[in-house]
Tab-separated table of C-alpha atoms and ligand atoms in Angstrom:
chain	number	residue	atom	x	y	z
A	139	MET	CA	119.150	131.140	-65.067
A	140	GLU	CA	121.914	128.836	-63.830
A	141	PHE	CA	120.935	126.633	-60.915
A	142	SER	CA	123.696	128.096	-58.730
A	143	LYS	CA	122.103	131.535	-59.192
A	144	ILE	CA	118.584	130.191	-58.490
A	145	SER	CA	119.837	128.559	-55.319
A	146	GLU	CA	121.689	131.701	-54.234
A	147	ASP	CA	118.651	133.956	-54.768
A	148	SER	CA	116.416	131.431	-53.074
A	149	ALA	CA	118.600	131.514	-49.951
A	150	ARG	CA	118.659	135.309	-50.084
A	151	TYR	CA	114.949	136.008	-50.628
A	152	ILE	CA	112.922	133.004	-49.451
A	153	LEU	CA	112.345	132.111	-45.808
A	154	ASN	CA	114.199	128.989	-44.934
A	155	THR	CA	111.176	126.765	-44.160
A	156	TYR	CA	111.946	123.827	-46.459
A	157	ASN	CA	114.940	121.603	-47.059
A	158	ARG	CA	114.689	121.943	-50.817
A	159	LEU	CA	116.151	119.508	-53.298
A	160	PRO	CA	118.778	120.977	-55.659
A	161	ILE	CA	116.503	121.599	-58.618
A	162	ALA	CA	113.847	124.008	-59.919
A	163	ILE	CA	111.035	122.503	-61.979
A	164	ARG	CA	110.021	124.646	-64.939
A	165	LYS	CA	107.461	122.714	-66.880
A	166	GLY	CA	105.164	119.726	-66.488
A	167	ARG	CA	102.886	117.579	-68.644
A	168	GLY	CA	101.084	114.575	-67.207
A	169	ILE	CA	103.513	112.625	-65.043
A	170	LYS	CA	106.522	114.288	-66.667
A	171	ALA	CA	108.332	117.346	-65.366
A	172	TRP	CA	111.344	119.222	-66.707
A	173	GLY	CA	113.958	120.852	-64.518
A	174	SER	CA	116.169	123.918	-64.789
A	175	ASP	CA	118.887	121.415	-65.745
A	176	GLY	CA	116.920	120.554	-68.891
A	177	LYS	CA	116.451	116.979	-67.668
A	178	GLU	CA	113.148	115.091	-67.759
A	179	TYR	CA	111.731	113.674	-64.529
A	180	LEU	CA	109.015	111.173	-63.680
A	181	ASP	CA	106.942	112.939	-61.052
A	182	PHE	CA	105.746	110.478	-58.400
A	183	VAL	CA	105.089	113.305	-55.941
A	184	SER	CA	102.674	115.380	-58.072
A	185	GLY	CA	102.825	118.333	-55.726
A	186	ILE	CA	102.123	115.942	-52.830
A	187	ALA	CA	98.896	114.349	-54.044
A	188	THR	CA	97.809	117.599	-55.640
A	189	ASN	CA	98.079	117.271	-59.419
A	190	VAL	CA	95.672	114.326	-59.450
A	191	LEU	CA	95.337	114.443	-63.250
A	192	GLY	CA	99.016	115.149	-63.820
A	193	HIS	CA	100.640	118.455	-64.695
A	194	CYS	CA	98.642	120.871	-66.834
A	195	HIS	CA	95.781	118.519	-67.732
A	196	PRO	CA	94.190	120.071	-70.853
A	197	LYS	CA	90.675	120.158	-69.344
A	198	VAL	CA	91.944	121.983	-66.249
A	199	VAL	CA	94.073	124.371	-68.319
A	200	VAL	CA	91.165	125.282	-70.626
A	201	ALA	CA	88.801	125.756	-67.674
A	202	ILE	CA	91.263	128.167	-66.028
A	203	GLN	CA	91.888	130.043	-69.289
A	204	LYS	CA	88.193	130.503	-70.033
A	205	GLN	CA	87.353	131.583	-66.501
A	206	ALA	CA	90.322	133.970	-66.303
A	207	GLN	CA	88.932	135.855	-69.295
A	208	ARG	CA	85.469	136.152	-67.774
A	209	LEU	CA	85.853	136.750	-64.017
A	210	ILE	CA	88.747	135.928	-61.696
A	211	HIS	CA	87.530	137.095	-58.334
A	212	ILE	CA	84.327	138.377	-56.817
A	213	SER	CA	83.370	138.652	-53.169
A	214	ASN	CA	81.308	136.048	-51.382
A	215	TYR	CA	78.836	138.878	-50.744
A	216	TYR	CA	77.478	137.821	-54.157
A	217	HIS	CA	76.357	134.399	-55.322
A	218	ILE	CA	79.149	132.666	-57.235
A	219	GLU	CA	77.786	130.245	-59.821
A	220	ASN	CA	80.962	128.188	-60.175
A	221	GLN	CA	81.032	127.744	-56.408
A	222	ILE	CA	77.432	126.510	-56.427
A	223	ARG	CA	78.163	124.115	-59.313
A	224	LEU	CA	81.212	122.759	-57.481
A	225	ALA	CA	79.282	122.362	-54.222
A	226	LYS	CA	76.529	120.488	-56.080
A	227	LEU	CA	79.110	118.137	-57.649
A	228	LEU	CA	80.720	117.401	-54.272
A	229	VAL	CA	77.387	116.964	-52.493
A	230	THR	CA	75.943	114.729	-55.210
A	231	ASN	CA	78.974	112.474	-54.996
A	232	SER	CA	79.378	112.263	-51.208
A	233	PHE	CA	77.527	111.931	-47.895
A	234	ALA	CA	77.407	115.712	-47.585
A	235	GLU	CA	74.633	118.284	-48.056
A	236	LYS	CA	76.504	121.589	-47.745
A	237	ALA	CA	79.938	122.949	-48.653
A	238	PHE	CA	82.132	125.769	-47.366
A	239	PHE	CA	85.098	126.816	-49.518
A	240	CYS	CA	88.507	128.127	-48.503
A	241	ASN	CA	92.033	127.972	-49.920
A	242	SER	CA	94.013	125.190	-48.258
A	243	GLY	CA	93.898	122.062	-46.141
A	244	ALA	CA	94.715	123.874	-42.922
A	245	GLU	CA	91.916	126.365	-43.567
A	246	ALA	CA	89.442	123.566	-44.271
A	247	ASN	CA	90.395	121.936	-40.962
A	248	GLU	CA	90.137	125.274	-39.144
A	249	ALA	CA	86.591	125.536	-40.470
A	250	ALA	CA	85.841	121.989	-39.299
A	251	ILE	CA	87.218	122.645	-35.811
A	252	LYS	CA	85.280	125.898	-35.501
A	253	LEU	CA	82.047	124.332	-36.767
A	254	ALA	CA	82.346	121.347	-34.405
A	255	ARG	CA	82.858	123.630	-31.415
A	256	LYS	CA	80.116	126.049	-32.409
A	257	TYR	CA	77.566	123.319	-33.059
A	258	SER	CA	78.362	121.511	-29.809
A	259	ILE	CA	78.407	124.589	-27.620
A	260	GLU	CA	75.063	125.700	-29.038
A	261	ASN	CA	73.342	122.304	-29.013
A	262	PHE	CA	74.794	120.738	-25.859
A	263	THR	CA	76.682	122.770	-23.252
A	264	GLN	CA	79.285	125.530	-23.081
A	265	ASN	CA	81.738	122.932	-21.763
A	266	ARG	CA	81.676	120.682	-24.790
A	267	PHE	CA	84.662	121.808	-26.823
A	268	LYS	CA	87.308	119.083	-26.706
A	269	ILE	CA	88.559	117.402	-29.849
A	270	ILE	CA	90.400	114.096	-29.909
A	271	THR	CA	92.880	113.501	-32.727
A	272	ALA	CA	95.437	110.791	-33.455
A	273	LEU	CA	99.122	110.611	-32.722
A	274	ASN	CA	101.187	110.962	-35.900
A	275	SER	CA	98.308	112.751	-37.573
A	276	PHE	CA	98.780	115.810	-39.746
A	277	HIS	CA	96.120	118.515	-39.999
A	278	GLY	CA	98.022	121.682	-40.944
A	279	ARG	CA	100.268	124.497	-39.719
A	280	THR	CA	97.890	127.172	-38.424
A	281	MET	CA	97.701	127.365	-34.630
A	282	ALA	CA	94.511	125.302	-34.288
A	283	THR	CA	95.458	122.707	-36.889
A	284	LEU	CA	99.006	122.544	-35.535
A	285	THR	CA	97.487	121.775	-32.148
A	286	ALA	CA	95.258	119.153	-33.773
A	287	THR	CA	98.346	117.599	-35.381
A	288	GLY	CA	99.475	114.859	-32.998
A	289	GLN	CA	103.211	115.309	-33.541
A	290	GLU	CA	105.402	117.205	-31.101
A	291	LYS	CA	108.079	117.877	-33.700
A	292	PHE	CA	105.728	120.302	-35.505
A	293	GLN	CA	104.485	121.951	-32.294
A	294	LYS	CA	107.819	122.588	-30.602
A	295	GLY	CA	108.512	126.260	-30.025
A	296	PHE	CA	105.008	127.502	-30.854
A	297	GLY	CA	103.321	127.221	-27.470
A	298	PRO	CA	101.067	127.874	-25.787
A	299	LEU	CA	98.934	125.741	-28.061
A	300	LEU	CA	95.148	125.890	-28.269
A	301	GLN	CA	93.225	124.387	-25.364
A	302	GLY	CA	90.978	121.390	-25.678
A	303	PHE	CA	92.883	118.857	-27.780
A	304	SER	CA	94.020	115.380	-26.813
A	305	TYR	CA	95.693	112.597	-28.759
A	306	VAL	CA	95.326	108.836	-28.958
A	307	PRO	CA	97.290	106.190	-30.861
A	308	TYR	CA	95.879	105.735	-34.379
A	309	ASN	CA	93.984	102.531	-35.152
A	310	ASP	CA	93.627	101.723	-31.424
A	311	PHE	CA	89.914	101.720	-30.652
A	312	PRO	CA	90.093	100.944	-26.903
A	313	ALA	CA	92.462	103.915	-26.441
A	314	LEU	CA	89.992	106.193	-28.205
A	315	GLU	CA	87.072	104.898	-26.150
A	316	ALA	CA	89.039	105.503	-22.953
A	317	ALA	CA	89.920	109.059	-23.984
A	318	LEU	CA	86.285	110.245	-24.310
A	319	ASP	CA	84.835	112.428	-21.618
A	320	LYS	CA	81.831	114.721	-21.155
A	321	ALA	CA	83.713	117.632	-22.719
A	322	THR	CA	84.481	115.791	-25.970
A	323	CYS	CA	82.684	117.359	-28.924
A	324	ALA	CA	84.490	115.756	-31.859
A	325	ILE	CA	86.914	113.140	-33.066
A	326	MET	CA	89.103	114.167	-35.998
A	327	LEU	CA	90.946	111.538	-38.033
A	328	GLU	CA	92.542	110.950	-41.396
A	329	PRO	CA	90.875	107.801	-42.819
A	330	ILE	CA	94.390	106.987	-44.048
A	331	GLN	CA	97.296	108.778	-42.397
A	332	GLY	CA	99.462	110.495	-45.018
A	333	GLU	CA	102.315	112.505	-43.461
A	334	GLY	CA	102.360	110.030	-40.556
A	335	GLY	CA	103.747	107.361	-42.907
A	336	ILE	CA	100.858	106.052	-45.076
A	337	LYS	CA	98.964	104.192	-42.359
A	338	VAL	CA	95.821	102.352	-43.444
A	339	PRO	CA	93.621	101.465	-40.443
A	340	SER	CA	92.209	97.978	-39.884
A	341	ALA	CA	88.851	97.225	-41.519
A	342	ASP	CA	86.692	97.730	-38.410
A	343	TYR	CA	88.477	100.675	-36.746
A	344	LEU	CA	86.580	103.517	-38.422
A	345	LYS	CA	83.308	101.595	-38.164
A	346	ASN	CA	83.815	101.314	-34.395
A	347	VAL	CA	84.693	105.009	-34.218
A	348	ARG	CA	81.480	105.857	-36.080
A	349	GLU	CA	79.402	103.800	-33.619
A	350	LEU	CA	81.138	105.402	-30.654
A	351	CYS	CA	80.357	108.864	-32.046
A	352	ASP	CA	76.704	107.954	-32.647
A	353	LYS	CA	76.303	106.593	-29.129
A	354	ASN	CA	77.776	109.706	-27.523
A	355	ASN	CA	76.599	112.440	-29.904
A	356	ILE	CA	80.134	113.178	-30.969
A	357	ILE	CA	80.941	114.757	-34.300
A	358	LEU	CA	83.137	112.663	-36.573
A	359	ILE	CA	85.503	114.725	-38.729
A	360	PHE	CA	87.469	113.074	-41.517
A	361	ASP	CA	90.456	114.965	-42.838
A	362	GLU	CA	90.572	113.818	-46.466
A	363	VAL	CA	92.887	116.600	-47.571
A	364	GLN	CA	95.358	113.990	-48.808
A	365	SER	CA	93.231	110.827	-49.156
A	366	GLY	CA	90.334	112.453	-51.018
A	367	MET	CA	89.776	113.267	-54.698
A	368	GLY	CA	90.200	109.769	-56.063
A	369	ARG	CA	93.594	109.120	-54.482
A	370	THR	CA	92.537	105.740	-53.019
A	371	GLY	CA	90.591	104.536	-56.074
A	372	LYS	CA	87.292	105.883	-54.747
A	373	LEU	CA	86.416	109.567	-54.856
A	374	PHE	CA	86.744	109.676	-51.043
A	375	ALA	CA	88.625	107.262	-48.778
A	376	TYR	CA	85.718	106.896	-46.337
A	377	GLU	CA	83.830	104.977	-49.039
A	378	HIS	CA	86.162	102.010	-48.457
A	379	PHE	CA	85.040	101.650	-44.854
A	380	GLY	CA	81.250	101.457	-45.158
A	381	ILE	CA	80.588	104.544	-43.027
A	382	THR	CA	80.271	108.296	-43.452
A	383	PRO	CA	81.720	111.157	-41.397
A	384	ASP	CA	79.739	114.207	-40.228
A	385	ILE	CA	82.300	116.662	-41.541
A	386	MET	CA	84.944	116.096	-44.218
A	387	THR	CA	87.753	118.358	-45.329
A	388	LEU	CA	89.369	118.462	-48.774
A	389	ALA	CA	92.149	120.452	-50.399
A	390	LYS	CA	95.288	119.044	-52.075
A	391	GLY	CA	93.814	117.308	-55.141
A	392	LEU	CA	90.570	119.283	-55.263
A	393	GLY	CA	91.688	121.929	-57.766
A	394	GLY	CA	93.942	119.698	-59.857
A	395	GLY	CA	96.889	121.871	-58.734
A	396	VAL	CA	95.079	125.157	-58.139
A	397	PRO	CA	94.778	126.152	-54.457
A	398	ILE	CA	91.324	125.465	-53.040
A	399	GLY	CA	90.041	123.885	-49.833
A	400	CYS	CA	86.610	122.718	-48.807
A	401	MET	CA	84.686	121.613	-45.743
A	402	LEU	CA	81.685	119.399	-46.404
A	403	THR	CA	78.982	118.516	-43.913
A	404	THR	CA	75.331	117.589	-43.455
A	405	ASN	CA	72.482	120.081	-43.063
A	406	LYS	CA	72.286	119.205	-39.376
A	407	PHE	CA	75.836	120.309	-38.553
A	408	ALA	CA	75.885	123.064	-41.172
A	409	SER	CA	73.284	124.821	-39.030
A	410	GLY	CA	76.117	125.625	-36.591
A	411	PHE	CA	77.279	128.450	-38.860
A	412	GLN	CA	75.188	131.545	-39.528
A	413	PRO	CA	76.163	134.696	-41.475
A	414	GLY	CA	79.158	136.332	-39.822
A	415	ASN	CA	80.391	133.198	-38.028
A	416	HIS	CA	83.011	132.172	-40.545
A	417	ALA	CA	84.328	133.464	-43.871
A	418	SER	CA	87.116	133.562	-46.411
A	419	THR	CA	87.826	136.361	-48.881
A	420	PHE	CA	89.186	134.137	-51.624
A	421	GLY	CA	87.329	130.956	-50.618
A	422	GLY	CA	85.314	129.524	-53.500
A	423	ASN	CA	86.394	132.158	-56.023
A	424	PRO	CA	85.300	131.611	-59.648
A	425	LEU	CA	88.805	130.766	-60.913
A	426	ALA	CA	89.698	128.096	-58.347
A	427	CYS	CA	86.199	126.609	-58.594
A	428	ALA	CA	86.485	126.357	-62.384
A	429	ALA	CA	89.679	124.323	-61.954
A	430	ALA	CA	88.033	122.088	-59.334
A	431	ILE	CA	84.916	121.505	-61.462
A	432	ALA	CA	87.098	120.447	-64.415
A	433	THR	CA	89.121	118.177	-62.115
A	434	ILE	CA	86.133	116.367	-60.587
A	435	GLU	CA	84.290	116.078	-63.887
A	436	THR	CA	87.366	114.511	-65.440
A	437	ILE	CA	87.832	112.124	-62.504
A	438	LEU	CA	84.204	110.993	-62.733
A	439	GLU	CA	83.753	111.242	-66.522
A	440	ASP	CA	83.809	107.592	-67.511
A	441	GLY	CA	85.225	105.831	-64.483
A	442	PHE	CA	88.640	105.508	-66.157
A	443	VAL	CA	90.594	107.617	-63.674
A	444	LEU	CA	89.355	105.856	-60.525
A	445	ASP	CA	89.640	102.466	-62.176
A	446	ASN	CA	93.177	103.238	-63.323
A	447	CYS	CA	94.062	104.399	-59.817
A	448	THR	CA	92.887	101.095	-58.313
A	449	ARG	CA	94.627	98.943	-60.940
A	450	MET	CA	97.878	100.897	-60.926
A	451	GLY	CA	97.856	101.007	-57.124
A	452	GLU	CA	97.670	97.218	-56.980
A	453	TYR	CA	100.333	96.843	-59.649
A	454	PHE	CA	102.618	99.303	-57.861
A	455	LEU	CA	102.232	97.529	-54.495
A	456	THR	CA	102.951	94.152	-56.079
A	457	LYS	CA	106.134	95.572	-57.580
A	458	LEU	CA	107.199	97.222	-54.312
A	459	ASN	CA	106.613	93.977	-52.441
A	460	LEU	CA	108.793	92.201	-54.977
A	461	LEU	CA	111.489	94.794	-54.287
A	462	LYS	CA	111.013	94.158	-50.583
A	463	SER	CA	111.612	90.457	-51.135
A	464	TYR	CA	114.925	91.308	-52.883
A	465	TYR	CA	116.062	93.625	-50.104
A	466	PRO	CA	114.560	92.280	-46.857
A	467	GLU	CA	117.334	93.927	-44.829
A	468	GLN	CA	116.511	97.378	-46.150
A	469	ILE	CA	112.753	97.423	-46.715
A	470	VAL	CA	110.399	96.938	-43.781
A	471	ASP	CA	107.032	97.243	-45.477
A	472	ALA	CA	105.142	98.405	-48.556
A	473	ARG	CA	101.572	99.587	-48.051
A	474	GLY	CA	98.832	101.885	-49.260
A	475	LYS	CA	95.490	102.085	-50.996
A	476	GLY	CA	95.141	103.112	-54.605
A	477	LEU	CA	97.882	105.611	-55.368
A	478	ILE	CA	98.729	106.766	-51.867
A	479	VAL	CA	101.592	104.385	-51.354
A	480	GLY	CA	104.403	104.113	-48.839
A	481	MET	CA	107.529	102.009	-48.528
A	482	GLU	CA	109.049	101.916	-45.073
A	483	LEU	CA	112.822	101.603	-44.903
A	484	MET	CA	115.151	100.492	-42.123
A	485	ARG	CA	116.976	103.807	-42.538
A	486	ASP	CA	116.492	107.491	-43.290
A	487	GLY	CA	114.771	107.925	-46.679
A	488	LEU	CA	116.253	111.276	-47.737
A	489	PRO	CA	119.411	109.836	-49.382
A	490	ILE	CA	117.118	107.598	-51.485
A	491	VAL	CA	115.010	110.617	-52.510
A	492	LYS	CA	118.201	112.431	-53.603
A	493	ALA	CA	119.542	109.415	-55.473
A	494	CYS	CA	116.196	108.987	-57.288
A	495	LEU	CA	116.299	112.654	-58.311
A	496	GLU	CA	119.692	112.098	-59.912
A	497	LYS	CA	118.276	109.162	-61.822
A	498	GLY	CA	115.257	111.126	-63.051
A	499	ALA	CA	112.466	110.379	-60.579
A	500	LEU	CA	110.760	112.702	-58.118
A	501	ILE	CA	109.692	110.917	-54.948
A	502	ASN	CA	109.094	112.081	-51.405
A	503	CYS	CA	109.918	110.857	-47.931
A	504	THR	CA	107.715	111.297	-44.882
A	505	ALA	CA	107.971	110.326	-41.196
A	506	GLY	CA	111.755	110.054	-41.646
A	507	ASN	CA	111.963	106.606	-43.190
A	508	VAL	CA	108.837	106.130	-45.318
A	509	LEU	CA	109.192	106.746	-49.044
A	510	ARG	CA	105.911	108.251	-50.174
A	511	PHE	CA	104.555	107.866	-53.687
A	512	THR	CA	101.561	109.951	-54.790
A	513	PRO	CA	101.737	109.903	-58.597
A	514	PRO	CA	98.963	111.386	-60.723
A	515	LEU	CA	95.987	109.026	-60.995
A	516	ILE	CA	96.661	108.657	-64.722
A	517	VAL	CA	100.045	106.963	-64.195
A	518	GLU	CA	100.765	104.015	-66.517
A	519	GLU	CA	102.322	100.601	-65.940
A	520	ASN	CA	105.527	101.385	-67.876
A	521	GLU	CA	106.068	104.509	-65.753
A	522	ILE	CA	105.743	102.473	-62.575
A	523	ASP	CA	108.203	99.964	-64.076
A	524	LYS	CA	110.690	102.782	-64.718
A	525	LEU	CA	110.433	103.996	-61.140
A	526	ILE	CA	110.835	100.459	-59.792
A	527	ASP	CA	114.014	100.061	-61.871
A	528	ILE	CA	115.374	103.295	-60.442
A	529	LEU	CA	114.486	102.229	-56.868
A	530	ASP	CA	116.093	98.846	-57.490
A	531	ASP	CA	119.272	100.580	-58.673
A	532	VAL	CA	119.358	103.026	-55.807
A	533	ILE	CA	118.455	100.635	-52.991
A	534	GLY	CA	120.610	97.821	-54.371
A	535	LYS	CA	123.750	99.982	-54.228
B	275	PLP	C1	98.598	118.537	-46.465
B	275	PLP	C2	97.608	118.214	-45.411
B	275	PLP	C3	96.996	119.226	-44.653
B	275	PLP	C4	97.378	120.687	-44.790
B	275	PLP	O1	97.068	121.200	-46.022
B	275	PLP	P1	97.663	122.651	-46.459
B	275	PLP	O2	96.994	122.912	-47.766
B	275	PLP	O3	99.154	122.476	-46.562
B	275	PLP	O4	97.285	123.606	-45.414
B	275	PLP	C5	96.018	118.864	-43.750
B	275	PLP	N1	95.671	117.576	-43.581
B	275	PLP	C6	96.233	116.579	-44.288
B	275	PLP	C7	95.772	115.177	-44.073
B	275	PLP	C8	97.235	116.861	-45.214
B	275	PLP	O5	97.818	115.870	-45.890
């Protein structure tokens, strides 16, 4: 199909909820993707931190194929062995003791919000239901997670929002301390803000937050939907900060491109949910879990993926900082951890995204002026070099 026809049908049949770039991607392998124009692209978006092993990783493909032949879906009214295997893998490799599965990041955060409220109301008082989140955070688009998202631009027009949420500046511990009151049941944070512009907090911020929660019996929720699954060079971002949360949510990279979400917690907080309290029809289905098992096993197999992520992340940042030194009037900052990387510009980033597309690279822009790079964790030095050349071309114009 010609692109003009694709674009026409898209406008006719698809709700207009995205400003889409003028291309349809048809095929992907590793970091490469091919468009309806027949051109090859270097994919530094990877479905927004989703295809952690690149497009169509053979282990993920085979796992899906095998499972699709055996059993695709079965209700959670029965034990699902793949779900149990996946839960065991996640628990063994994290602070957590129990897992709940759903289908997306927003759903995982909904589960976390509901569990925090339920646990607090049952174990403390009926009036303990407030959740503090950060300004510029992103937690999803459902009504509760939209309310949790500390950005008015996403909330406008959808009121009244849910009760019981308040917001504090990110990485500002005194502000968080001052915002606590007797009704606070939980604090919900991204250990690294993604959509908000790739913000890495200072070394002691999350440690102080953990202590504050311990002192006041407040539940600490980490939204690792974007930062989790090896993205930062460790399986989970919290591992960089020497602390653990009470609840953690995952989605994006968890299924290596297949939709799946997860809420992880300890036995203590897991006790807040009993049969009938929360559920998901598709959550933890055999097919999605097979993809997630293959993804995690590949990430952890021999340490290569995480190690590569750390090394390539450092290499990438060095190169971006070099670019910044060439164009100090255009580039404000380059930052990140592992392969969640941002480059803040003086101006709107969208024209740069479009220019990169024309030159064969897929990148993303968030928070208006922050170019976001979330390549697959298997990216190689020469691919980073190619992207840097393209950025140099485009920014230097
Ligand atoms: C993408 C994202 C979400 C929402 O995930 P969906 O799967 O789109 O619902 C939530 N939190 C963070 C940190 C995210 O990056």
